Structures are given as C-alpha cells and as structure tokens.
Amino acid sequence: MYAKCSDLYDTFKMFNEMTSNADSVSWNTVLAACMQHNQAGEVFSLLKMMLPSQNKPDHITLVSVLGACREIASLEMGDQVHSYAMKTGLRLDNSVTNGLIDMYMKCGSLRNSQKLFDSIESPHVVSWSSLIVGYAQFGHGEEALKLFGKMRSLGVKPNQVTFVGVLTACSHVGLVEEGLQLYRTMEMDHGVVHSREHCSCVVDLLARAGHINEAEDFINQLPFDPDIVMWKTLLAACKNHNNVEVGKCAAENILKIDPFNSAAHVLLCNIYASDCSWEDVARVRSLMKQRNVKKVPGQSWIEVKDNIHVFLAEDSLHSERDKIYSMLEELWLQMLDAGYVPFKDKLHE
C-alpha cells in the first residue's frame, strides 16, 4: 500500500521494522516497489541483503532483478542472475526465461537472447515478442519480420507487444505499405485491438519515411486525443526532414499537453535554426527563459566492479569531478592535436 500510494521512504521504514521477520513476500514487495519508483540501483542493494538471509530469491525476485538489469543495461549483473537461475533450477520458470530473453535484448546482447530462445522447446508468445521487439529496436528489422513469419507459421497467436515489434521493424526497414496493412488487419485477423503504442508506431512508420503530412493526418483522425509521444515522434521527424510548418504544429500540441516540456522547445529551436529562421529561434529561447524551462541534461552510467557510476552533463556535484574534467580536457587536447576542428570554427571558415 505504501509503495503504491506513497513514496519509498514509508515503504522502507515499514520494511526495516520487520526485516528480521520478513518473508519472501515482503522482500519481493519492496523489490517491486523500487522498480515502480524507478530505483533500479536499490534493487541490487536489497538483493545483496537478501542473499545471506533465510529467504532465498525465488522466480518473482529474479523477475524484479532482471527488470532492474534491463533498466540500466547491466549485462554483467544479468549474467550473474542467469547463472543463479541455472544453479537453483529457477531458469525452468517461464517468467524467468522470458525475463532473461528480454534482459539480454535490452542490454544489446542479441546473440545470448537468441541462444536462450533457441533452447526453449515451445516458446511462449512473450518470448517471441521480446525477441521481435529487440531485433526491431536494434535495427534488425528484416530479422524481426522473419521471426514474425515463423511465429505465425507455427500457429503462435501474436499479442499487442508482438505488433509493436513488427510495426517498429517495418518502420526501420522502410516497409510503409506492409506496416500499414498489418495495422489495418491486426484486429480483424488476429484479434489485437489498436492501442496508443500501435498508433505511435504508425506515426513513426509514416514520418520516418518522409510522409510527414500523412502522419499528421493520421494523428488528427484518431478516435481519441493523441498523447505527447505521438506528437514528439512527429516533431522529431519534422526536424530530420526539415518540415517547419508541421513541426511548429506538433510542438504547439506538445506544449498544450506539457507547457514546460524542454524537448519540444529544443527541437522547435533546431527546426527553426535549420531553416535559418533566427528570429523564431530567439523567440522560442526567450519563451524558455520566461517559463524557466531548462534542457534536461544528458545522463550516462558505467558499471565498474559491481558499482554503478552515474554521470550528468555539466555535472558539478560528482565526488570525483576534478579528475573527470581533467581527463576530458586531456582528451580534448589530443583531439585538437589529431586535427579536429570544432563546429563553431568551421562556420567561421
């Protein structure tokens, strides 16, 4: 209840009061709470506490831990969970196997994911879908479509996630008509109702191929209010295809939903800049200052010796910031010595 209605502070406070008497349900509940609140790092800390306790991780525990591995792309920890599942026999549980396949895909280890999938005698639709979505997201659209064809030939009924993967694959390989045909027939032929995710995939399918106006028409004809993801997808495509008119409309719709959305302001600025509309660039930047909208800083992380180090762009609070910036400066000097010319200097040339 605390996890769903409050924050992690109350959840941990209650859990700490009963740690000595906590059973596997309590551990799994607090692990799931961490995932609900996007605290993947806490999952690993809890797992280290759980292992020496009398409550050993079960299949529910591993699903949460694999979700954390997937969230921060921790392949090393995912491999350890896989080994633990093999030693304890939990690998035989469908939810664990599907979690492993999905984890390997999200971490970019397509080979391990495929190898694990091939070891299953009768893969579940969840396994098929994880593989199809993974291949599609990593740009292997043709492989994803081949898997979809094989899945159908074996009589496995696709679900909503499967079609997200298939439509994404069509988008990445430029199969616009094939993707639209699948979208039109998925409910009639497969009993899968169109969701917002599927509609977002169609917007991406059209916009990525340069059919910007068709993508806008598709959004406007939807029987429900389009969400911010659809407009963001269209706006990003407008930047790539230098469509100022539709890009402005997409940005306006995003800002109606979220007036402080930094991505919309930045993308709109970039669209105006690419069109050399400098007055509009200045106007949008002025609007950002008025609304106190700031660009969300980029974030990255690296895992070293079971510790995850998180970095933010222009980070001034990191404990080792002096060493980090010193190394960056050294790399920058090496780039200049190697002949690199900064973009601003190229413009002056």
mmCIF file of C-alpha atoms in Angstrom:
data_model
loop_
_atom_site.group_PDB
_atom_site.id
_atom_site.type_symbol
_atom_site.label_atom_id
_atom_site.label_comp_id
_atom_site.label_asym_id
_atom_site.label_seq_id
_atom_site.Cartn_x
_atom_site.Cartn_y
_atom_site.Cartn_z
ATOM 1 C CA MET A 1 0.000 0.000 0.000
ATOM 2 C CA TYR A 2 2.807 2.422 0.899
ATOM 3 C CA ALA A 3 4.645 1.552 -2.320
ATOM 4 C CA LYS A 4 1.614 2.348 -4.463
ATOM 5 C CA CYS A 5 0.174 5.289 -2.507
ATOM 6 C CA SER A 6 3.232 6.953 -1.011
ATOM 7 C CA ASP A 7 6.954 7.009 -1.582
ATOM 8 C CA LEU A 8 9.821 4.642 -0.896
ATOM 9 C CA TYR A 9 10.620 6.266 2.454
ATOM 10 C CA ASP A 10 7.473 4.894 4.097
ATOM 11 C CA THR A 11 7.908 1.560 2.315
ATOM 12 C CA PHE A 12 11.472 1.108 3.575
ATOM 13 C CA LYS A 13 10.548 2.332 7.049
ATOM 14 C CA MET A 14 7.890 -0.372 7.369
ATOM 15 C CA PHE A 15 10.172 -2.999 5.832
ATOM 16 C CA ASN A 16 13.094 -2.151 8.150
ATOM 17 C CA GLU A 17 10.846 -2.560 11.194
ATOM 18 C CA MET A 18 10.132 -6.159 10.186
ATOM 19 C CA THR A 19 13.382 -7.198 8.463
ATOM 20 C CA SER A 20 14.106 -9.944 10.999
ATOM 21 C CA ASN A 21 10.637 -11.416 10.429
ATOM 22 C CA ALA A 22 10.323 -10.594 6.736
ATOM 23 C CA ASP A 23 9.309 -13.451 4.467
ATOM 24 C CA SER A 24 9.808 -13.805 0.702
ATOM 25 C CA VAL A 25 6.573 -11.909 0.032
ATOM 26 C CA SER A 26 7.877 -8.902 1.983
ATOM 27 C CA TRP A 27 11.208 -8.936 0.138
ATOM 28 C CA ASN A 28 9.528 -9.247 -3.263
ATOM 29 C CA THR A 29 7.098 -6.450 -2.423
ATOM 30 C CA VAL A 30 9.832 -3.980 -1.543
ATOM 31 C CA LEU A 31 11.842 -5.029 -4.620
ATOM 32 C CA ALA A 32 8.799 -4.398 -6.814
ATOM 33 C CA ALA A 33 8.322 -1.029 -5.065
ATOM 34 C CA CYS A 34 11.836 0.015 -6.074
ATOM 35 C CA MET A 35 11.052 -0.786 -9.700
ATOM 36 C CA GLN A 36 7.769 1.152 -9.507
ATOM 37 C CA HIS A 37 9.681 4.204 -8.305
ATOM 38 C CA ASN A 38 12.478 3.831 -10.900
ATOM 39 C CA GLN A 39 15.133 2.986 -8.319
ATOM 40 C CA ALA A 40 16.888 0.115 -10.076
ATOM 41 C CA GLY A 41 20.082 0.603 -8.053
ATOM 42 C CA GLU A 42 18.209 -0.090 -4.806
ATOM 43 C CA VAL A 43 17.122 -3.452 -6.210
ATOM 44 C CA PHE A 44 20.725 -4.646 -6.342
ATOM 45 C CA SER A 45 21.409 -3.400 -2.800
ATOM 46 C CA LEU A 46 18.367 -5.269 -1.498
ATOM 47 C CA LEU A 47 19.390 -8.411 -3.354
ATOM 48 C CA LYS A 48 22.796 -8.371 -1.613
ATOM 49 C CA MET A 49 20.968 -8.112 1.724
ATOM 50 C CA MET A 50 18.552 -10.886 0.812
ATOM 51 C CA LEU A 51 21.085 -13.498 -0.298
ATOM 52 C CA PRO A 52 22.576 -14.202 3.172
ATOM 53 C CA SER A 53 19.122 -14.106 4.822
ATOM 54 C CA GLN A 54 16.899 -17.140 5.387
ATOM 55 C CA ASN A 55 14.694 -16.029 2.458
ATOM 56 C CA LYS A 56 16.327 -17.028 -0.798
ATOM 57 C CA PRO A 57 15.369 -15.356 -4.079
ATOM 58 C CA ASP A 58 12.538 -17.074 -5.945
ATOM 59 C CA HIS A 59 11.248 -16.624 -9.506
ATOM 60 C CA ILE A 60 9.359 -13.436 -8.534
ATOM 61 C CA THR A 61 12.555 -11.963 -7.053
ATOM 62 C CA LEU A 62 14.533 -12.729 -10.194
ATOM 63 C CA VAL A 63 11.919 -11.111 -12.430
ATOM 64 C CA SER A 64 12.304 -7.849 -10.453
ATOM 65 C CA VAL A 65 16.108 -8.057 -10.524
ATOM 66 C CA LEU A 66 16.121 -8.764 -14.260
ATOM 67 C CA GLY A 67 13.872 -5.727 -14.697
ATOM 68 C CA ALA A 68 16.485 -3.642 -12.876
ATOM 69 C CA CYS A 69 19.261 -5.082 -15.074
ATOM 70 C CA ARG A 70 17.197 -4.193 -18.124
ATOM 71 C CA GLU A 71 16.506 -0.685 -16.835
ATOM 72 C CA ILE A 72 20.172 0.293 -16.512
ATOM 73 C CA ALA A 73 21.521 -2.116 -19.158
ATOM 74 C CA SER A 74 23.647 -4.018 -16.631
ATOM 75 C CA LEU A 75 24.694 -7.056 -18.644
ATOM 76 C CA GLU A 76 27.207 -8.193 -16.014
ATOM 77 C CA MET A 77 24.555 -8.377 -13.294
ATOM 78 C CA GLY A 78 22.157 -10.026 -15.753
ATOM 79 C CA ASP A 79 24.716 -12.756 -16.423
ATOM 80 C CA GLN A 80 25.033 -13.358 -12.674
ATOM 81 C CA VAL A 81 21.258 -13.662 -12.322
ATOM 82 C CA HIS A 82 21.246 -16.117 -15.231
ATOM 83 C CA SER A 83 23.909 -18.247 -13.535
ATOM 84 C CA TYR A 84 21.974 -18.187 -10.240
ATOM 85 C CA ALA A 85 18.791 -19.221 -12.056
ATOM 86 C CA MET A 86 20.626 -22.137 -13.710
ATOM 87 C CA LYS A 87 22.127 -23.374 -10.411
ATOM 88 C CA THR A 88 18.845 -23.164 -8.490
ATOM 89 C CA GLY A 89 16.578 -24.511 -11.223
ATOM 90 C CA LEU A 90 14.622 -21.254 -11.445
ATOM 91 C CA ARG A 91 15.634 -20.982 -15.096
ATOM 92 C CA LEU A 92 12.858 -23.502 -15.829
ATOM 93 C CA ASP A 93 10.194 -20.973 -14.822
ATOM 94 C CA ASN A 94 8.631 -19.289 -17.879
ATOM 95 C CA SER A 95 8.634 -15.824 -16.304
ATOM 96 C CA VAL A 96 12.363 -16.073 -15.521
ATOM 97 C CA THR A 97 13.221 -17.351 -19.001
ATOM 98 C CA ASN A 98 11.200 -14.607 -20.649
ATOM 99 C CA GLY A 99 12.792 -12.051 -18.323
ATOM 100 C CA LEU A 100 16.256 -13.281 -19.306
ATOM 101 C CA ILE A 101 15.465 -13.089 -23.027
ATOM 102 C CA ASP A 102 14.126 -9.555 -22.621
ATOM 103 C CA MET A 103 17.062 -8.528 -20.413
ATOM 104 C CA TYR A 104 19.651 -9.754 -22.924
ATOM 105 C CA MET A 105 17.847 -7.952 -25.729
ATOM 106 C CA LYS A 106 17.598 -4.661 -23.828
ATOM 107 C CA CYS A 107 21.299 -4.919 -22.905
ATOM 108 C CA GLY A 108 22.201 -5.366 -26.564
ATOM 109 C CA SER A 109 23.286 -9.000 -26.258
ATOM 110 C CA LEU A 110 21.199 -10.255 -29.174
ATOM 111 C CA ARG A 111 23.276 -13.415 -29.526
ATOM 112 C CA ASN A 112 22.645 -14.550 -25.936
ATOM 113 C CA SER A 113 18.975 -13.716 -26.245
ATOM 114 C CA GLN A 114 18.635 -15.748 -29.435
ATOM 115 C CA LYS A 115 20.623 -18.632 -27.941
ATOM 116 C CA LEU A 116 18.357 -18.736 -24.895
ATOM 117 C CA PHE A 117 15.268 -18.565 -27.093
ATOM 118 C CA ASP A 118 16.500 -21.458 -29.242
ATOM 119 C CA SER A 119 16.911 -23.602 -26.116
ATOM 120 C CA ILE A 120 13.169 -23.428 -25.367
ATOM 121 C CA GLU A 121 11.172 -26.370 -26.733
ATOM 122 C CA SER A 122 7.887 -24.476 -27.171
ATOM 123 C CA PRO A 123 8.493 -20.719 -26.814
ATOM 124 C CA HIS A 124 5.631 -18.689 -25.339
ATOM 125 C CA VAL A 125 4.247 -15.676 -27.219
ATOM 126 C CA VAL A 126 6.047 -13.458 -24.660
ATOM 127 C CA SER A 127 9.388 -14.984 -25.700
ATOM 128 C CA TRP A 128 8.615 -14.455 -29.386
ATOM 129 C CA SER A 129 7.525 -10.870 -28.741
ATOM 130 C CA SER A 130 10.638 -9.995 -26.687
ATOM 131 C CA LEU A 131 12.850 -11.268 -29.479
ATOM 132 C CA ILE A 132 10.907 -9.488 -32.235
ATOM 133 C CA VAL A 133 10.822 -6.165 -30.353
ATOM 134 C CA GLY A 134 14.532 -6.455 -29.536
ATOM 135 C CA TYR A 135 15.601 -7.113 -33.119
ATOM 136 C CA ALA A 136 13.375 -4.263 -34.336
ATOM 137 C CA GLN A 137 14.703 -1.732 -31.817
ATOM 138 C CA PHE A 138 18.328 -2.558 -32.667
ATOM 139 C CA GLY A 139 17.716 -2.006 -36.368
ATOM 140 C CA HIS A 140 17.438 -5.644 -37.449
ATOM 141 C CA GLY A 141 14.021 -5.159 -38.999
ATOM 142 C CA GLU A 142 14.291 -7.937 -41.548
ATOM 143 C CA GLU A 143 15.206 -10.468 -38.859
ATOM 144 C CA ALA A 144 12.230 -9.330 -36.769
ATOM 145 C CA LEU A 145 9.862 -9.783 -39.701
ATOM 146 C CA LYS A 146 11.282 -13.252 -40.419
ATOM 147 C CA LEU A 147 10.629 -14.235 -36.802
ATOM 148 C CA PHE A 148 7.076 -12.924 -37.081
ATOM 149 C CA GLY A 149 6.506 -15.042 -40.173
ATOM 150 C CA LYS A 150 7.945 -18.128 -38.470
ATOM 151 C CA MET A 151 5.840 -17.455 -35.376
ATOM 152 C CA ARG A 152 2.651 -17.346 -37.438
ATOM 153 C CA SER A 153 3.568 -20.491 -39.387
ATOM 154 C CA LEU A 154 3.908 -22.358 -36.074
ATOM 155 C CA GLY A 155 0.436 -21.256 -35.007
ATOM 156 C CA VAL A 156 1.542 -18.947 -32.170
ATOM 157 C CA LYS A 157 -1.016 -16.153 -31.801
ATOM 158 C CA PRO A 158 0.621 -12.696 -31.656
ATOM 159 C CA ASN A 159 -0.276 -10.238 -28.907
ATOM 160 C CA GLN A 160 -0.135 -6.432 -28.579
ATOM 161 C CA VAL A 161 3.604 -6.394 -27.850
ATOM 162 C CA THR A 162 4.297 -8.529 -30.926
ATOM 163 C CA PHE A 163 2.691 -5.960 -33.189
ATOM 164 C CA VAL A 164 4.645 -3.130 -31.551
ATOM 165 C CA GLY A 165 7.786 -5.001 -32.601
ATOM 166 C CA VAL A 166 6.532 -5.797 -36.098
ATOM 167 C CA LEU A 167 5.399 -2.229 -36.804
ATOM 168 C CA THR A 168 8.722 -0.912 -35.464
ATOM 169 C CA ALA A 169 10.545 -3.338 -37.760
ATOM 170 C CA CYS A 170 8.550 -2.139 -40.774
ATOM 171 C CA SER A 171 9.420 1.439 -39.833
ATOM 172 C CA HIS A 172 13.142 0.733 -39.586
ATOM 173 C CA VAL A 173 13.371 -1.040 -42.963
ATOM 174 C CA GLY A 174 11.027 1.357 -44.772
ATOM 175 C CA LEU A 175 8.171 -1.081 -45.445
ATOM 176 C CA VAL A 176 5.455 1.557 -45.201
ATOM 177 C CA GLU A 177 2.661 -0.190 -47.109
ATOM 178 C CA GLU A 178 3.336 -3.544 -45.426
ATOM 179 C CA GLY A 179 3.258 -1.874 -41.998
ATOM 180 C CA LEU A 180 0.005 -0.046 -42.751
ATOM 181 C CA GLN A 181 -1.569 -3.283 -43.982
ATOM 182 C CA LEU A 182 -0.569 -5.076 -40.777
ATOM 183 C CA TYR A 183 -2.027 -2.223 -38.730
ATOM 184 C CA ARG A 184 -5.310 -2.330 -40.643
ATOM 185 C CA THR A 185 -5.720 -6.107 -40.307
ATOM 186 C CA MET A 186 -4.337 -6.794 -36.819
ATOM 187 C CA GLU A 187 -7.736 -6.521 -35.135
ATOM 188 C CA MET A 188 -9.688 -8.428 -37.786
ATOM 189 C CA ASP A 189 -7.143 -11.198 -38.433
ATOM 190 C CA HIS A 190 -5.528 -11.534 -35.000
ATOM 191 C CA GLY A 191 -7.995 -10.066 -32.508
ATOM 192 C CA VAL A 192 -5.495 -7.456 -31.303
ATOM 193 C CA VAL A 193 -7.127 -4.080 -30.607
ATOM 194 C CA HIS A 194 -5.271 -0.938 -31.664
ATOM 195 C CA SER A 195 -3.558 0.735 -28.718
ATOM 196 C CA ARG A 196 -1.847 4.092 -28.380
ATOM 197 C CA GLU A 197 1.501 2.342 -28.773
ATOM 198 C CA HIS A 198 0.454 0.869 -32.107
ATOM 199 C CA CYS A 199 -0.743 4.289 -33.276
ATOM 200 C CA SER A 200 2.599 5.816 -32.238
ATOM 201 C CA CYS A 201 4.345 3.126 -34.300
ATOM 202 C CA VAL A 202 2.263 4.063 -37.358
ATOM 203 C CA VAL A 203 3.130 7.743 -36.875
ATOM 204 C CA ASP A 204 6.817 6.764 -36.751
ATOM 205 C CA LEU A 205 6.358 4.486 -39.781
ATOM 206 C CA LEU A 206 4.956 7.332 -41.895
ATOM 207 C CA ALA A 207 7.079 10.167 -40.541
ATOM 208 C CA ARG A 208 10.383 8.285 -40.691
ATOM 209 C CA ALA A 209 9.746 7.594 -44.389
ATOM 210 C CA GLY A 210 9.161 11.292 -45.010
ATOM 211 C CA HIS A 211 5.362 11.136 -45.195
ATOM 212 C CA ILE A 212 5.030 13.977 -42.699
ATOM 213 C CA ASN A 213 1.620 15.271 -43.820
ATOM 214 C CA GLU A 214 0.166 11.743 -43.870
ATOM 215 C CA ALA A 215 1.456 11.190 -40.341
ATOM 216 C CA GLU A 216 -0.185 14.437 -39.204
ATOM 217 C CA ASP A 217 -3.473 13.431 -40.876
ATOM 218 C CA PHE A 218 -3.303 10.028 -39.162
ATOM 219 C CA ILE A 219 -2.937 11.698 -35.756
ATOM 220 C CA ASN A 220 -5.804 14.120 -36.411
ATOM 221 C CA GLN A 221 -8.135 11.287 -37.467
ATOM 222 C CA LEU A 222 -7.621 9.202 -34.317
ATOM 223 C CA PRO A 223 -10.821 8.480 -32.335
ATOM 224 C CA PHE A 224 -9.077 9.590 -29.120
ATOM 225 C CA ASP A 225 -6.892 12.510 -28.064
ATOM 226 C CA PRO A 226 -3.317 11.887 -29.257
ATOM 227 C CA ASP A 227 -0.740 11.693 -26.496
ATOM 228 C CA ILE A 228 2.547 13.513 -26.183
ATOM 229 C CA VAL A 229 4.556 10.549 -27.542
ATOM 230 C CA MET A 230 2.848 10.776 -30.946
ATOM 231 C CA TRP A 231 3.455 14.497 -31.252
ATOM 232 C CA LYS A 232 7.091 14.067 -30.139
ATOM 233 C CA THR A 233 7.582 11.361 -32.771
ATOM 234 C CA LEU A 234 6.182 13.680 -35.434
ATOM 235 C CA LEU A 235 8.240 16.639 -34.192
ATOM 236 C CA ALA A 236 11.483 14.640 -34.299
ATOM 237 C CA ALA A 237 10.710 13.553 -37.868
ATOM 238 C CA CYS A 238 9.986 17.168 -38.846
ATOM 239 C CA LYS A 239 13.467 18.095 -37.667
ATOM 240 C CA ASN A 240 15.044 15.296 -39.728
ATOM 241 C CA HIS A 241 13.030 16.227 -42.844
ATOM 242 C CA ASN A 242 13.167 19.995 -42.258
ATOM 243 C CA ASN A 243 9.389 20.473 -42.216
ATOM 244 C CA VAL A 244 8.899 23.729 -40.319
ATOM 245 C CA GLU A 245 5.136 24.062 -40.750
ATOM 246 C CA VAL A 246 4.140 20.655 -39.371
ATOM 247 C CA GLY A 247 6.941 20.796 -36.789
ATOM 248 C CA LYS A 248 5.530 24.034 -35.401
ATOM 249 C CA CYS A 249 2.062 22.455 -35.168
ATOM 250 C CA ALA A 250 3.474 19.343 -33.415
ATOM 251 C CA ALA A 251 5.421 21.483 -30.922
ATOM 252 C CA GLU A 252 2.342 23.578 -30.150
ATOM 253 C CA ASN A 253 0.338 20.434 -29.398
ATOM 254 C CA ILE A 254 3.095 19.117 -27.141
ATOM 255 C CA LEU A 255 3.184 22.403 -25.234
ATOM 256 C CA LYS A 256 -0.604 22.315 -24.826
ATOM 257 C CA ILE A 257 -0.192 18.997 -23.017
ATOM 258 C CA ASP A 258 3.017 19.943 -21.204
ATOM 259 C CA PRO A 259 3.888 23.673 -21.337
ATOM 260 C CA PHE A 260 7.259 23.055 -19.683
ATOM 261 C CA ASN A 261 8.433 20.260 -21.972
ATOM 262 C CA SER A 262 12.085 21.020 -22.681
ATOM 263 C CA ALA A 263 12.415 18.564 -25.594
ATOM 264 C CA ALA A 264 9.666 20.316 -27.566
ATOM 265 C CA HIS A 265 11.285 23.733 -27.116
ATOM 266 C CA VAL A 266 14.742 22.450 -28.083
ATOM 267 C CA LEU A 267 13.518 20.530 -31.158
ATOM 268 C CA LEU A 268 11.482 23.513 -32.319
ATOM 269 C CA CYS A 269 14.574 25.713 -31.952
ATOM 270 C CA ASN A 270 16.572 23.255 -34.033
ATOM 271 C CA ILE A 271 13.903 23.186 -36.751
ATOM 272 C CA TYR A 272 13.870 26.992 -36.967
ATOM 273 C CA ALA A 273 17.681 27.063 -36.973
ATOM 274 C CA SER A 274 17.897 24.558 -39.825
ATOM 275 C CA ASP A 275 15.533 26.853 -41.770
ATOM 276 C CA CYS A 276 17.637 29.912 -40.807
ATOM 277 C CA SER A 277 14.617 31.453 -39.047
ATOM 278 C CA TRP A 278 16.747 33.144 -36.411
ATOM 279 C CA GLU A 279 14.006 35.459 -35.148
ATOM 280 C CA ASP A 280 11.846 32.415 -34.356
ATOM 281 C CA VAL A 281 14.823 30.750 -32.648
ATOM 282 C CA ALA A 282 15.257 33.820 -30.446
ATOM 283 C CA ARG A 283 11.518 33.908 -29.709
ATOM 284 C CA VAL A 284 11.442 30.254 -28.570
ATOM 285 C CA ARG A 285 14.555 30.713 -26.440
ATOM 286 C CA SER A 286 13.009 33.809 -24.871
ATOM 287 C CA LEU A 287 9.875 31.783 -24.123
ATOM 288 C CA MET A 288 12.020 29.118 -22.460
ATOM 289 C CA LYS A 289 13.579 31.756 -20.202
ATOM 290 C CA GLN A 290 10.178 33.210 -19.320
ATOM 291 C CA ARG A 291 8.861 29.772 -18.367
ATOM 292 C CA ASN A 292 12.168 28.801 -16.712
ATOM 293 C CA VAL A 293 12.359 25.757 -18.977
ATOM 294 C CA LYS A 294 15.765 24.113 -18.981
ATOM 295 C CA LYS A 295 17.062 21.371 -21.208
ATOM 296 C CA VAL A 296 17.175 18.037 -19.382
ATOM 297 C CA PRO A 297 20.880 17.169 -19.014
ATOM 298 C CA GLY A 298 22.196 14.049 -20.683
ATOM 299 C CA GLN A 299 22.887 11.131 -18.375
ATOM 300 C CA SER A 300 25.133 8.112 -18.689
ATOM 301 C CA TRP A 301 26.482 5.440 -16.415
ATOM 302 C CA ILE A 302 29.201 2.835 -16.247
ATOM 303 C CA GLU A 303 29.494 -0.294 -14.131
ATOM 304 C CA VAL A 304 32.909 -0.962 -12.549
ATOM 305 C CA LYS A 305 33.463 -3.766 -10.023
ATOM 306 C CA ASP A 306 29.752 -4.157 -9.227
ATOM 307 C CA ASN A 307 29.402 -0.408 -8.618
ATOM 308 C CA ILE A 308 27.302 1.789 -10.919
ATOM 309 C CA HIS A 309 28.628 5.315 -11.504
ATOM 310 C CA VAL A 310 26.135 7.853 -12.882
ATOM 311 C CA PHE A 311 27.220 10.993 -14.740
ATOM 312 C CA LEU A 312 25.249 14.061 -15.814
ATOM 313 C CA ALA A 313 26.231 16.574 -18.482
ATOM 314 C CA GLU A 314 27.986 19.572 -16.882
ATOM 315 C CA ASP A 315 27.877 17.760 -13.540
ATOM 316 C CA SER A 316 29.477 19.840 -10.779
ATOM 317 C CA LEU A 317 28.421 17.677 -7.836
ATOM 318 C CA HIS A 318 30.177 14.383 -8.606
ATOM 319 C CA SER A 319 32.690 13.427 -5.903
ATOM 320 C CA GLU A 320 35.460 12.930 -8.486
ATOM 321 C CA ARG A 321 34.518 15.791 -10.813
ATOM 322 C CA ASP A 322 38.065 17.285 -10.805
ATOM 323 C CA LYS A 323 39.585 14.046 -12.100
ATOM 324 C CA ILE A 324 36.778 13.634 -14.655
ATOM 325 C CA TYR A 325 37.143 17.140 -16.098
ATOM 326 C CA SER A 326 40.925 16.825 -16.093
ATOM 327 C CA MET A 327 40.675 13.669 -18.183
ATOM 328 C CA LEU A 328 38.129 15.317 -20.523
ATOM 329 C CA GLU A 329 40.460 18.260 -21.041
ATOM 330 C CA GLU A 330 43.331 15.905 -21.849
ATOM 331 C CA LEU A 331 41.179 14.033 -24.398
ATOM 332 C CA TRP A 332 40.082 17.346 -25.912
ATOM 333 C CA LEU A 333 43.706 18.430 -26.404
ATOM 334 C CA GLN A 334 44.504 15.084 -28.037
ATOM 335 C CA MET A 335 41.581 15.594 -30.437
ATOM 336 C CA LEU A 336 42.848 19.044 -31.390
ATOM 337 C CA ASP A 337 46.387 17.663 -31.907
ATOM 338 C CA ALA A 338 44.916 14.985 -34.178
ATOM 339 C CA GLY A 339 43.407 17.689 -36.420
ATOM 340 C CA TYR A 340 39.851 18.008 -35.111
ATOM 341 C CA VAL A 341 38.202 21.350 -35.948
ATOM 342 C CA PRO A 342 35.301 22.429 -33.680
ATOM 343 C CA PHE A 343 31.985 23.059 -35.433
ATOM 344 C CA LYS A 344 31.877 26.783 -34.497
ATOM 345 C CA ASP A 345 35.311 27.281 -36.103
ATOM 346 C CA LYS A 346 34.122 25.559 -39.272
ATOM 347 C CA LEU A 347 31.267 28.066 -39.511
ATOM 348 C CA HIS A 348 33.740 30.984 -39.385
ATOM 349 C CA GLU A 349 35.727 29.397 -42.208
#
